[in-house]
XYZ file of C-alpha atoms in Angstrom:
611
model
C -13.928 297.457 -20.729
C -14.146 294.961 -17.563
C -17.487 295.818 -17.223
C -18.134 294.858 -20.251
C -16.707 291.642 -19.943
C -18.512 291.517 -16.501
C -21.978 291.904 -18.295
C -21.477 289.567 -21.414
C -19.840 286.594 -19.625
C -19.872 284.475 -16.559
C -18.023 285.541 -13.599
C -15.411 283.412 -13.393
C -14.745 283.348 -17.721
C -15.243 287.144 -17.278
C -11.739 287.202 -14.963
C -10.258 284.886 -17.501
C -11.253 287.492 -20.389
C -9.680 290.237 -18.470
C -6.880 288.944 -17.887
C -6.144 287.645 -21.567
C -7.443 290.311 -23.042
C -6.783 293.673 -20.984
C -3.816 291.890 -18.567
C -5.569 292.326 -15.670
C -4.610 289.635 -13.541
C -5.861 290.495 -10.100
C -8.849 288.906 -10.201
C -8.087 285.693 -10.848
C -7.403 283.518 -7.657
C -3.907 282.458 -7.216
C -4.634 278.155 -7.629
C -5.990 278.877 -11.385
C -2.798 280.937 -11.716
C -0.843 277.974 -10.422
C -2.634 275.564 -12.931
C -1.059 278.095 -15.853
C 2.482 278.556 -14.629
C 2.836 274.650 -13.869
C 1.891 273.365 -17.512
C 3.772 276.034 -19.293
C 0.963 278.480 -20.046
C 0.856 281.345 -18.046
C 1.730 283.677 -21.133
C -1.674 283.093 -21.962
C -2.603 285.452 -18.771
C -0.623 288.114 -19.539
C -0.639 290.612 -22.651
C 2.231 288.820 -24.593
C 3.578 288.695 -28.348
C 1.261 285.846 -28.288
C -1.296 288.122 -28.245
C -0.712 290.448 -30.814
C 0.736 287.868 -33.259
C -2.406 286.342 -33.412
C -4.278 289.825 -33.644
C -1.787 290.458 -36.278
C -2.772 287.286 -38.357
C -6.279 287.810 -38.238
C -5.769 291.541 -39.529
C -3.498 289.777 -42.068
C -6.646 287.353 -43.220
C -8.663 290.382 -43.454
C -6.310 292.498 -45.352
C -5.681 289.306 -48.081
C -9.498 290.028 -48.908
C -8.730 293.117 -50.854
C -12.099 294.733 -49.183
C -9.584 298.206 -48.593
C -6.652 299.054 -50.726
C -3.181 297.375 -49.844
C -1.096 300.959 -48.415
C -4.287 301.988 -46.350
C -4.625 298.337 -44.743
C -0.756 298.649 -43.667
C -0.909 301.954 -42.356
C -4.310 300.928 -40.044
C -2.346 297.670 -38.966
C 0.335 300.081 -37.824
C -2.025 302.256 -35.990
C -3.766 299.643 -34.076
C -0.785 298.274 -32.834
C 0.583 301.131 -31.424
C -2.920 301.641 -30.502
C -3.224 298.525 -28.500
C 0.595 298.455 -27.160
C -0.477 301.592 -25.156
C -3.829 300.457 -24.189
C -2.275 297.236 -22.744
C 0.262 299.820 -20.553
C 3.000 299.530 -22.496
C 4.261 296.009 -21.459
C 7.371 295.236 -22.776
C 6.813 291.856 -24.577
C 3.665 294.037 -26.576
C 5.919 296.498 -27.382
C 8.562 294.172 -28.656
C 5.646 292.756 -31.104
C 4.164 296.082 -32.257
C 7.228 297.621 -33.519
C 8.558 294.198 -35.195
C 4.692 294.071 -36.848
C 5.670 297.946 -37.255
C 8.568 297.765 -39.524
C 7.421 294.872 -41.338
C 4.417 296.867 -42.595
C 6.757 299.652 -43.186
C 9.319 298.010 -45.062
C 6.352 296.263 -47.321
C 5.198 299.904 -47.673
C 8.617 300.968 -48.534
C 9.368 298.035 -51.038
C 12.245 297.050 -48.576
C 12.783 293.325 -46.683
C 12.313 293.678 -43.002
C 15.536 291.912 -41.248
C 14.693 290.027 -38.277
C 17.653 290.246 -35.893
C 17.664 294.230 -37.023
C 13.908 294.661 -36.270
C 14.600 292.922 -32.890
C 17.232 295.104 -31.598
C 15.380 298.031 -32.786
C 12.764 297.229 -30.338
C 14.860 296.354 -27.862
C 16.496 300.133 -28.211
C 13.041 301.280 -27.893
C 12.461 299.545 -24.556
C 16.132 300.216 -23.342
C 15.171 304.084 -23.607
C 11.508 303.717 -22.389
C 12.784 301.839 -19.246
C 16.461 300.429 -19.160
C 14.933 297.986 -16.630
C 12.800 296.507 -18.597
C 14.961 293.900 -20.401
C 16.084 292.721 -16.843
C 12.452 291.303 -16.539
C 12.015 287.657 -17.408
C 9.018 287.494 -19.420
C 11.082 290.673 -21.531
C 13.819 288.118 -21.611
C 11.649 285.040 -22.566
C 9.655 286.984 -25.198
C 13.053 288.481 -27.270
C 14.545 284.797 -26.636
C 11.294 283.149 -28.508
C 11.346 285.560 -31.683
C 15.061 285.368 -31.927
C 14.415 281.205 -31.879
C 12.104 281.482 -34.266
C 14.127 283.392 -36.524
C 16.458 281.100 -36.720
C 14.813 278.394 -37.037
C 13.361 279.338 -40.263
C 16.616 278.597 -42.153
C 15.599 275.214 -41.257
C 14.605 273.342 -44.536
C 12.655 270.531 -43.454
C 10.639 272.636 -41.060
C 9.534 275.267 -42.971
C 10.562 275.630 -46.372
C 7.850 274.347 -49.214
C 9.392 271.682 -51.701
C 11.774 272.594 -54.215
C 11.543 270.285 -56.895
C 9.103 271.364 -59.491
C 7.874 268.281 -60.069
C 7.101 267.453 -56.376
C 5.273 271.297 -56.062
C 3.353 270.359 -59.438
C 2.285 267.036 -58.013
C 1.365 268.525 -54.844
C -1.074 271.091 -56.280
C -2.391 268.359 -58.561
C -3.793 266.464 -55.447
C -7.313 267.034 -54.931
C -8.684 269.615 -52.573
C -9.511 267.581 -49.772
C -6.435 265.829 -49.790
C -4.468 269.465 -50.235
C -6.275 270.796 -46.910
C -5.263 267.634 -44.762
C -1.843 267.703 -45.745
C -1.625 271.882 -45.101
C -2.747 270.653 -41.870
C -0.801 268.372 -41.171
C 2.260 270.540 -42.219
C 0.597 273.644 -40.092
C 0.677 271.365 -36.785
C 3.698 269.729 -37.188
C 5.068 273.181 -37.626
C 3.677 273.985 -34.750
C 4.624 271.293 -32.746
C 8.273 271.835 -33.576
C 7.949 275.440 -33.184
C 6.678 274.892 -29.307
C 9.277 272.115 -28.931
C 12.356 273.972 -29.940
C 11.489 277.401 -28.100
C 10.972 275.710 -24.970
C 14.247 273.673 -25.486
C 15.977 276.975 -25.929
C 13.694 279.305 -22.952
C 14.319 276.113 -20.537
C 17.515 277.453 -18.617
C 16.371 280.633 -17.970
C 13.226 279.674 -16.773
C 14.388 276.927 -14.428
C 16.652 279.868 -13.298
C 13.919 282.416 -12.774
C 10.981 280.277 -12.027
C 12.209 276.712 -10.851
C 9.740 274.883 -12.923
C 10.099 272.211 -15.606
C 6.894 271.442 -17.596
C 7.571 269.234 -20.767
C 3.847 268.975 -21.283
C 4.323 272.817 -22.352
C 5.506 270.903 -25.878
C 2.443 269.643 -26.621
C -0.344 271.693 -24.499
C 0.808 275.252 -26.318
C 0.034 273.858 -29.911
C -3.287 272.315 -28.658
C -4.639 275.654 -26.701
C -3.410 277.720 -29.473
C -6.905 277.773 -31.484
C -9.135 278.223 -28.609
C -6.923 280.581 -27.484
C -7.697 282.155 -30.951
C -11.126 282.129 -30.893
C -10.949 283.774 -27.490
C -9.175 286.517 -28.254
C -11.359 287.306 -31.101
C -15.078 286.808 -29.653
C -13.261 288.651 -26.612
C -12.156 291.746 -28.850
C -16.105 291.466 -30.362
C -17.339 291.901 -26.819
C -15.219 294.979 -26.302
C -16.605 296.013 -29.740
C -20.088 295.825 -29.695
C -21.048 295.690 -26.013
C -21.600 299.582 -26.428
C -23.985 299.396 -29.927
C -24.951 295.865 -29.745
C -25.518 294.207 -26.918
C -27.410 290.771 -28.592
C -24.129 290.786 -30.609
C -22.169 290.825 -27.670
C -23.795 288.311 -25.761
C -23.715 286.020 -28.870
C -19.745 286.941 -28.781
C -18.909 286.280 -25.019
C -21.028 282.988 -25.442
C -18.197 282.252 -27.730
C -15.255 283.844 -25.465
C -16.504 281.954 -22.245
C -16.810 278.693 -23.942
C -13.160 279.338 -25.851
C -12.240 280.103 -22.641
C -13.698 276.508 -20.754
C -11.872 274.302 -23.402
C -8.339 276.330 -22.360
C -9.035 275.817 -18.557
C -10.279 271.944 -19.223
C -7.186 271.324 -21.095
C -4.536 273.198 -18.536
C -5.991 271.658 -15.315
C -6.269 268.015 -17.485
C -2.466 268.765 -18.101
C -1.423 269.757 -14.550
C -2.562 266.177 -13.612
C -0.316 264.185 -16.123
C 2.445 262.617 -13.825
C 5.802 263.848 -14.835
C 3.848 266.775 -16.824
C 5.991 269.323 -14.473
C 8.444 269.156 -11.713
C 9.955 272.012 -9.429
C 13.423 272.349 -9.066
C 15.797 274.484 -7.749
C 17.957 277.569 -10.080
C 20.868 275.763 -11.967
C 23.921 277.810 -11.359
C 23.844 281.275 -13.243
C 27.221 280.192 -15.325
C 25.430 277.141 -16.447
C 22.507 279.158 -18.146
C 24.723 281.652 -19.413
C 27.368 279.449 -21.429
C 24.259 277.613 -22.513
C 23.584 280.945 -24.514
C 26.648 281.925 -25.374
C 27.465 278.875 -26.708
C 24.117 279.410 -28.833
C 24.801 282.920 -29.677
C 28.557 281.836 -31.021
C 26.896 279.364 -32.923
C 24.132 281.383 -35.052
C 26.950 284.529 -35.253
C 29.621 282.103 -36.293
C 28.983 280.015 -39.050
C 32.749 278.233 -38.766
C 31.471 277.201 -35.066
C 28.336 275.582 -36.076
C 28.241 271.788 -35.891
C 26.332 268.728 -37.431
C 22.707 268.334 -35.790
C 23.421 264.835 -34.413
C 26.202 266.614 -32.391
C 24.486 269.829 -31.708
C 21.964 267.312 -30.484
C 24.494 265.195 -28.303
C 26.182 268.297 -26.246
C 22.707 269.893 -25.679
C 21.425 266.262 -24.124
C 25.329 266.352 -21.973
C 24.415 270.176 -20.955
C 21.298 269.634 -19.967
C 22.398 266.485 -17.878
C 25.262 268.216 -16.286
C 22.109 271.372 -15.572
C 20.018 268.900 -13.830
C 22.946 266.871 -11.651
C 23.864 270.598 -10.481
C 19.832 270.991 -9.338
C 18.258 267.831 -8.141
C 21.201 265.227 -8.432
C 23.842 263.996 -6.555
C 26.032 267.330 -6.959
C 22.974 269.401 -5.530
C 23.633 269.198 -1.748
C 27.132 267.556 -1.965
C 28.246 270.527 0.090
C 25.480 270.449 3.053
C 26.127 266.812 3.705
C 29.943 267.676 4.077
C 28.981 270.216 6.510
C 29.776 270.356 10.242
C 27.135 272.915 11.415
C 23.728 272.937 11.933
C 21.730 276.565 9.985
C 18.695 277.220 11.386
C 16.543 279.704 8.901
C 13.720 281.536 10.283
C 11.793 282.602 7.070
C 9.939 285.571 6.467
C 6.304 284.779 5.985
C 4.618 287.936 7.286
C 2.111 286.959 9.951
C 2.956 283.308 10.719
C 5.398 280.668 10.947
C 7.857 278.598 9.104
C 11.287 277.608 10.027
C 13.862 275.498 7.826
C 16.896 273.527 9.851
C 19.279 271.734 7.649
C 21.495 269.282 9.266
C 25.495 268.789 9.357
C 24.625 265.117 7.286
C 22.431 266.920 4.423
C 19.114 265.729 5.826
C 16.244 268.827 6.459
C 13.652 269.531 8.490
C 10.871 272.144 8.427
C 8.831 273.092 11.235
C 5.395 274.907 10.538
C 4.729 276.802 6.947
C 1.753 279.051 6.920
C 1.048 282.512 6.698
C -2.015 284.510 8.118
C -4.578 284.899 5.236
C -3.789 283.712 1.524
C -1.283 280.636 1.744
C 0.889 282.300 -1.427
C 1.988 284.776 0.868
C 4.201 281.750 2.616
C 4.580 279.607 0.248
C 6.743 282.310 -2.110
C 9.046 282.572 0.480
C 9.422 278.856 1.941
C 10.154 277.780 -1.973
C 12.646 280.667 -2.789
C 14.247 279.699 0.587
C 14.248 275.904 -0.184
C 15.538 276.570 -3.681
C 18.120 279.390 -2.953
C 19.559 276.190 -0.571
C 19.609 273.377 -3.190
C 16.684 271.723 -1.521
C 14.521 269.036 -3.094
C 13.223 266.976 -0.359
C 12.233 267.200 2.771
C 13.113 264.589 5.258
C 10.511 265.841 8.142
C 7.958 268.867 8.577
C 6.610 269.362 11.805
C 3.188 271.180 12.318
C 2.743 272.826 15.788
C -0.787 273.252 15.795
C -3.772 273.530 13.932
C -3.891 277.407 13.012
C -4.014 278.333 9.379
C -1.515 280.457 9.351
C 0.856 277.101 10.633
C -0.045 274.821 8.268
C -2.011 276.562 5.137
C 1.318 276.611 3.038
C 1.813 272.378 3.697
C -0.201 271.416 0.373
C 1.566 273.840 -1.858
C 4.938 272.606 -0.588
C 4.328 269.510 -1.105
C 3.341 269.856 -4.402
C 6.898 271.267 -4.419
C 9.172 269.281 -2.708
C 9.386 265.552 -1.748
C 8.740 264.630 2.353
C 9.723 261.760 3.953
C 7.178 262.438 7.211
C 4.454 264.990 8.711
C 4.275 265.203 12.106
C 1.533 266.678 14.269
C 0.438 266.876 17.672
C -1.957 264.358 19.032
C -4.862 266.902 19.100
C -4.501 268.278 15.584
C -7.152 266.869 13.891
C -9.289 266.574 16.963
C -11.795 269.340 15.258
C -12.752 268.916 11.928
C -12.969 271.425 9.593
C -12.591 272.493 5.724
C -9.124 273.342 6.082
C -7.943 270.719 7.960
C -9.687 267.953 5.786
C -7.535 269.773 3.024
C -4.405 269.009 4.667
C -4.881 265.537 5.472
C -5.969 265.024 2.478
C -2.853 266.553 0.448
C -0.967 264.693 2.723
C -2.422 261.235 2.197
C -2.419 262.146 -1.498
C 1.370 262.901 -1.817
C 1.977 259.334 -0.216
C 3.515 261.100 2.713
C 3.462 259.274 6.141
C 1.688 261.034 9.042
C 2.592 260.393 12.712
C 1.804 261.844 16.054
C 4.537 263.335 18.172
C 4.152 264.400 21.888
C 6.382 264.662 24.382
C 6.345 261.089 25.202
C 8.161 260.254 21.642
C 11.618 259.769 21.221
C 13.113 261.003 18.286
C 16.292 259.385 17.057
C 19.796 261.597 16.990
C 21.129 261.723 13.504
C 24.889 263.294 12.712
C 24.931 264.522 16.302
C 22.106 266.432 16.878
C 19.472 265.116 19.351
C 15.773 266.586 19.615
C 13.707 266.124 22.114
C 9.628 267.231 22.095
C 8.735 269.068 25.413
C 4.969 269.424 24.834
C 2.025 268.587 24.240
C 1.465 265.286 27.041
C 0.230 262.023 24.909
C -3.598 263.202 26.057
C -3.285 266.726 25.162
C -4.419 269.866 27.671
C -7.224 271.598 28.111
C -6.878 274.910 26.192
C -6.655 276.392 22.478
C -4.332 274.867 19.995
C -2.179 276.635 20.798
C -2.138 275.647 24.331
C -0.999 272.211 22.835
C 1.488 273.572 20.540
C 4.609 271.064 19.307
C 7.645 272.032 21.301
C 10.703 271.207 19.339
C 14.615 271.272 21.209
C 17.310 270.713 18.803
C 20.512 269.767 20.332
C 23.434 270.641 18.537
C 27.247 270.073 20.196
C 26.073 271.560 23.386
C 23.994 274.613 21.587
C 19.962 274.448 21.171
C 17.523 275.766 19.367
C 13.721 276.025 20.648
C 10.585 276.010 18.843
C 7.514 276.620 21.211
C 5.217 277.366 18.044
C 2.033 279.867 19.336
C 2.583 277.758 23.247
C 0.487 280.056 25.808
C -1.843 279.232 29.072
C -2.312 276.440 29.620
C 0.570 274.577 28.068
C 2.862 277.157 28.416
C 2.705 277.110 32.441
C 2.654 273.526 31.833
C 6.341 273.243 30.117
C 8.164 275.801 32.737
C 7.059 273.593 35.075
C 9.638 271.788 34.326
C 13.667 272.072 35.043
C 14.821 275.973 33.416
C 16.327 275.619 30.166
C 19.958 276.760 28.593
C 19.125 277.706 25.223
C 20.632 279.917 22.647
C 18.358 280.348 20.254
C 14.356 280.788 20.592
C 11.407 282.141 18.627
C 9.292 283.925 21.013
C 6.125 281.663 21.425
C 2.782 283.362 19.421
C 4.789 285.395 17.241
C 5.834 287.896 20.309
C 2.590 287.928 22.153
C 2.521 289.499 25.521
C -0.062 286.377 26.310
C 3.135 284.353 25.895
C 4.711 285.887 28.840
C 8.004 287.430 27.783
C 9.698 288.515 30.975
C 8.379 284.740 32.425
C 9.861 282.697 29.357
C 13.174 284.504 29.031
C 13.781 283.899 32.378
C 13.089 280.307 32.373
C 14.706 279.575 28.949
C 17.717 282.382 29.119
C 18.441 282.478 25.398
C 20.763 284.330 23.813
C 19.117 285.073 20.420
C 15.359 285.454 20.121
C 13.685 285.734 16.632
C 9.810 287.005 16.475
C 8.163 285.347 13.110
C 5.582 287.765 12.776
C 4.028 290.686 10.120
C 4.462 294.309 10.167
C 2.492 296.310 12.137
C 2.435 294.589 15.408
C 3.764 296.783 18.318
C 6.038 293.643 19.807
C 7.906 296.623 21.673
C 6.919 295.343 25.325
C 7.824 291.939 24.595
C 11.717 293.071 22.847
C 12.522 294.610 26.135
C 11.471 291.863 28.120
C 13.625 289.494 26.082
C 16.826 292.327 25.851
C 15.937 293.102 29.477
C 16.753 288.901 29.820
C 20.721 289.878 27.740
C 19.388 287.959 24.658
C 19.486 289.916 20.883
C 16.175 289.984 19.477
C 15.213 290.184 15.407
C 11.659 290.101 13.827
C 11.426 288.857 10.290
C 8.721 291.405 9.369
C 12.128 294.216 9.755
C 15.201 291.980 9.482
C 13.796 289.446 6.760
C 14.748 285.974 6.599
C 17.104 285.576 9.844
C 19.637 282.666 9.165
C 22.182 280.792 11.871
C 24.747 278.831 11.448
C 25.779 277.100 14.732
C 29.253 275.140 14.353
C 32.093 274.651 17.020
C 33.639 278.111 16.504
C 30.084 279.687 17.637
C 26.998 281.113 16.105
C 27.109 283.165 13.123
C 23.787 285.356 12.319
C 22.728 286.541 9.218
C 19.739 288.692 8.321
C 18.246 289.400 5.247
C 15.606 291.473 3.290
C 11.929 291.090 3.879
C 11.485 290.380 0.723
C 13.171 287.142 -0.216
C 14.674 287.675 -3.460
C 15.855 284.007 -5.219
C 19.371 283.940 -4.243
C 19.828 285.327 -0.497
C 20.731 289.199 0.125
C 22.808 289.949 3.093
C 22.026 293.207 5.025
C 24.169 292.276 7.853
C 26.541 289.987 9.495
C 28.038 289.301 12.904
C 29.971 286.300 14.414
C 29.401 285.409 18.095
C 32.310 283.238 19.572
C 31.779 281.407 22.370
């Protein structure tokens, strides 16, 4: 079937097509995915009820032409929705659809009235016995939440009801036909409209909780992609069809599909520009989304708790208010500025870099982001991080040097979050190339300031930490980049944290040149390199906890020893995870944390060091 698609459309439709249409996802590259999720439409990649809703309306069109008799057209649409549920692997939002489509064609065979709510927990028995994971999933969770919506919604007179007067449904029909078609139009898209507007009302909680994204523009992009969307999926289905028999036909078809599928991509990436069209934020507390649903639930169970619209209207605005002052307000953070200790997160990221320091006044700092090979790889794990902390903005990120796998997660996270500065070493940009223009450029876009930072540059103390830059000298030296990698000391009530970035020969002989340092905290320079000279660094910086950012894989046994040889403890992200301190007056407390960084943190161990 994707080689079908392969043959009959171009390349880059053709991965579109798959994805829609057989949910393979793989192939598409992760920035068109990012256009999807960040204007509400990334259903549209995935098998969904979407899909087989409009499959099923089609089949209903074709069925209302009384070509095959009414029992045998009902027990076929049956058939090829079970049919397709298990071609499409089984996926638990396809499911959901084909047994609701299921029973409604059973209960018209039957004579009996399919109930909604009964249909829907039906299939959600059938999924809870498949897999009882599967309704933990959020697009299960999103995809039960949008029927159920809908459902309800339907005892909604003005929305969907048809007049009741008989006078006003006699004068209606007596319009003539032109005038009948625009105003069944009319009614169809403002049905629509509302339709898109109150389900993402309703799914907004839960996916701010699960995916951190607002995207009003959702509202009105879904209605509008909807008919290409429809078109796709059928001239798609027509190259599966007759690709085998008739190839002309085919072609003719994925002409069709491919340019179905150009008007959808035009429209999402003309969406993802719209200012205000989406914002990331951080997960609302998990007892503000669920007593938004409760409160729902009690409402459409209990008739004597339902209230008048204007005030149903009113407490939804107040919730939503109170939802966003507990993400990106005033109440976000209220703790961190209270705090008296300095945290110091060293973040997963596989092979590369990126460490967060929040500050005892509130304000943040990150130093590096970038991951060796695909920047998604860090940029998953820097946002969780952010998020799972409250964080919106950024007051400074420092970039140590110009290797990719520093710097190649900047642009997504500042698509992200808010920065108040970017600062690089005076030889960053020295060589240009592709990657590097990028970054400038995403900086300069984002309105963010950029400034140079060597080790002539004073940086000013704030809530009683001090830094201090040890390297690279105003003019640079000779050497890689990483040779002139950004040194960073934080000073925090007489404990310090260093950052040395990928530093090796010559910088690195050119900083312990200088006066041995008292640290307690260090990543090991080049994510444990022996180049970096272990045994020579621990001696001159005598640290008592050393953290290797790094992937799995390495052999970074030599260069443990040398640093436990030295008393310090040593952790590598790529086997403790996300390594976290908290330095305060009563010491340094250490936490570590899955590899995996799951949205809210999960502690694998703790210890407290007293000093």
């Amino acid at each position: 079937s994707n080689e079908l698609l392969a043959t009959h459309l171009p390349p880059d439709q053709a991965e579109l097509a798959s994805a829609i249409l057989l949910g393979i996802r793989e192939q598409v590259d992760s920035q068109r995915i990012e256009f999807f999720m960040t204007t509400g439409t990334v259903h549209l990649l995935a098998i969904s009820g979407l899909h087989v809703g409009m499959l099923a309306a089609g089949f209903w069109v074709i069925a209302r032409l009384g070509w095959f008799p009414r029992k045998r057209m009902l027990c076929l649409a049956i058939a090829l929705f079970i049919f397709y549920a298990l071609f499409t692997d089984a996926k638990p939002p396809v499911v959901r659809a084909a047994v609701l489509i299921s029973v409604m064609c059973v209960a018209r065979l039957l004579g009996r009235r399919a109930f909604a709510f009964n249909t829907l927990a039906l299939a959600g028995l059938i999924l809870l016995a498949v897999n009882p994971t599967n309704l933990f999933q959020a697009g299960t969770q999103l995809s039960f939440l949008a029927v159920a919506t809908l459902s309800c919604s339907q005892r909604v007179s003005f929305w969907w009801s048809a007049p009741d007067d008989p006078l006003q449904r006699l004068i209606s029909q007596s319009r003539p036909w032109p005038s009948r078609v625009l105003r069944k139009t009319g009614v169809f898209a403002w049905q629509l409209w509302v339709a898109s507007t109150v389900i993402w009302l309703v799914a907004l909680p839960l996916v701010m909780y699960r995916f951190h994204l607002v995207s009003p523009i959702a509202v009105f992009l879904n209605p509008v992609v909807w008919v290409p969307m429809g078109v796709a999926l059928f001239s798609g289905f027509a190259v599966l069809l007759l690709g085998w028999a008739l190839p002309p036909l085919a072609d003719l078809s994925g002409w069709v599909c491919s340019r179905s599928l150009a008007i959808i991509e035009a429209l999402v990436q003309w969406a993802d520009r719209i200012p205000l069209g989406h914002a990331w934020v951080p997960s609302p507390p998990l007892w503000w989304v669920v007593s938004f649903y409760v409160a729902i639930a009690v409402c459409v169970a209990v008739p004597q708790f339902r209230v008048r619209l204007r005030w149903f209207v009113a407490l939804t605005a107040i919730w939503f208010a109170v939802g966003f002052l507990l993400t990106v307000g005033p109440l976000a953070r209220w703790d961190a500025a209270s705090s008296e200790q300095v945290t110091c997160t060293f973040i997963a990221v596989g092979h590369g870099t990126s460490v967060l320091v929040e500050l005892p006044n509130g304000r943040t700092l990150l130093y590096d982001a970038g991951s060796l090979g695909t920047s998604r790889f860090a940029v998953q794990p820097i946002a969780a991080t952010l998020w799972s902390r409250g964080i919106t903005h950024l007051d400074a990120i420092f970039i140590s040097h110009a290797d990719a796998d520093h710097y190649n997660a900047v642009p997504s996270v500042l698509e992200r979050f808010s920065a108040g500065v970017v600062y690089v070493s005076p030889v960053m940009f020295r060589d240009s190339t592709p990657a590097l223009d990028a970054l400038r450029e995403a900086i300069r876009s984002r309105g963010v300031p950029l400034h140079e930072l060597d080790a002539s540059t004073r940086l000013e103390a704030t809530a009683g930490v001090e830094f201090e830059v040890l390297h690279p000298p105003p003019q640079g030296v000779i050497g890689s980049d990483n040779a002139n990698s950004i040194v960073l000391r934080i000073t925090y009530r007489g404990r310090t944290i260093l950052l040395p970035g990928d530093l090796e020969t010559p910088g690195l002989e050119d900083v312990m040149a200088e006066q041995p340092l008292d640290t307690d905290i260090v990543m090991a320079p080049h994510h444990g390199s022996l180049r970096s000279d272990p045994l020579g660094f621990s001696a001159w910086t005598t640290p008592e906890h050393v953290v290797i950012s790094g992937g799995a894989g390495r052999d970074v046994g030599a260069v443990r020893w040398a640093y436990e040889h030295g008393g310090a403890q040593v952790t590598h992200t790529a086997v403790d995870g996300a390594i976290r301190f908290e330095m305060s007056s009563a010491g340094i407390r250490t936490l570590t944390h899955v590899p995996s960084i799951a949205k809210h943190d999960r502690k694998e161990g703790e210890q407290r060091d007293e000093q």
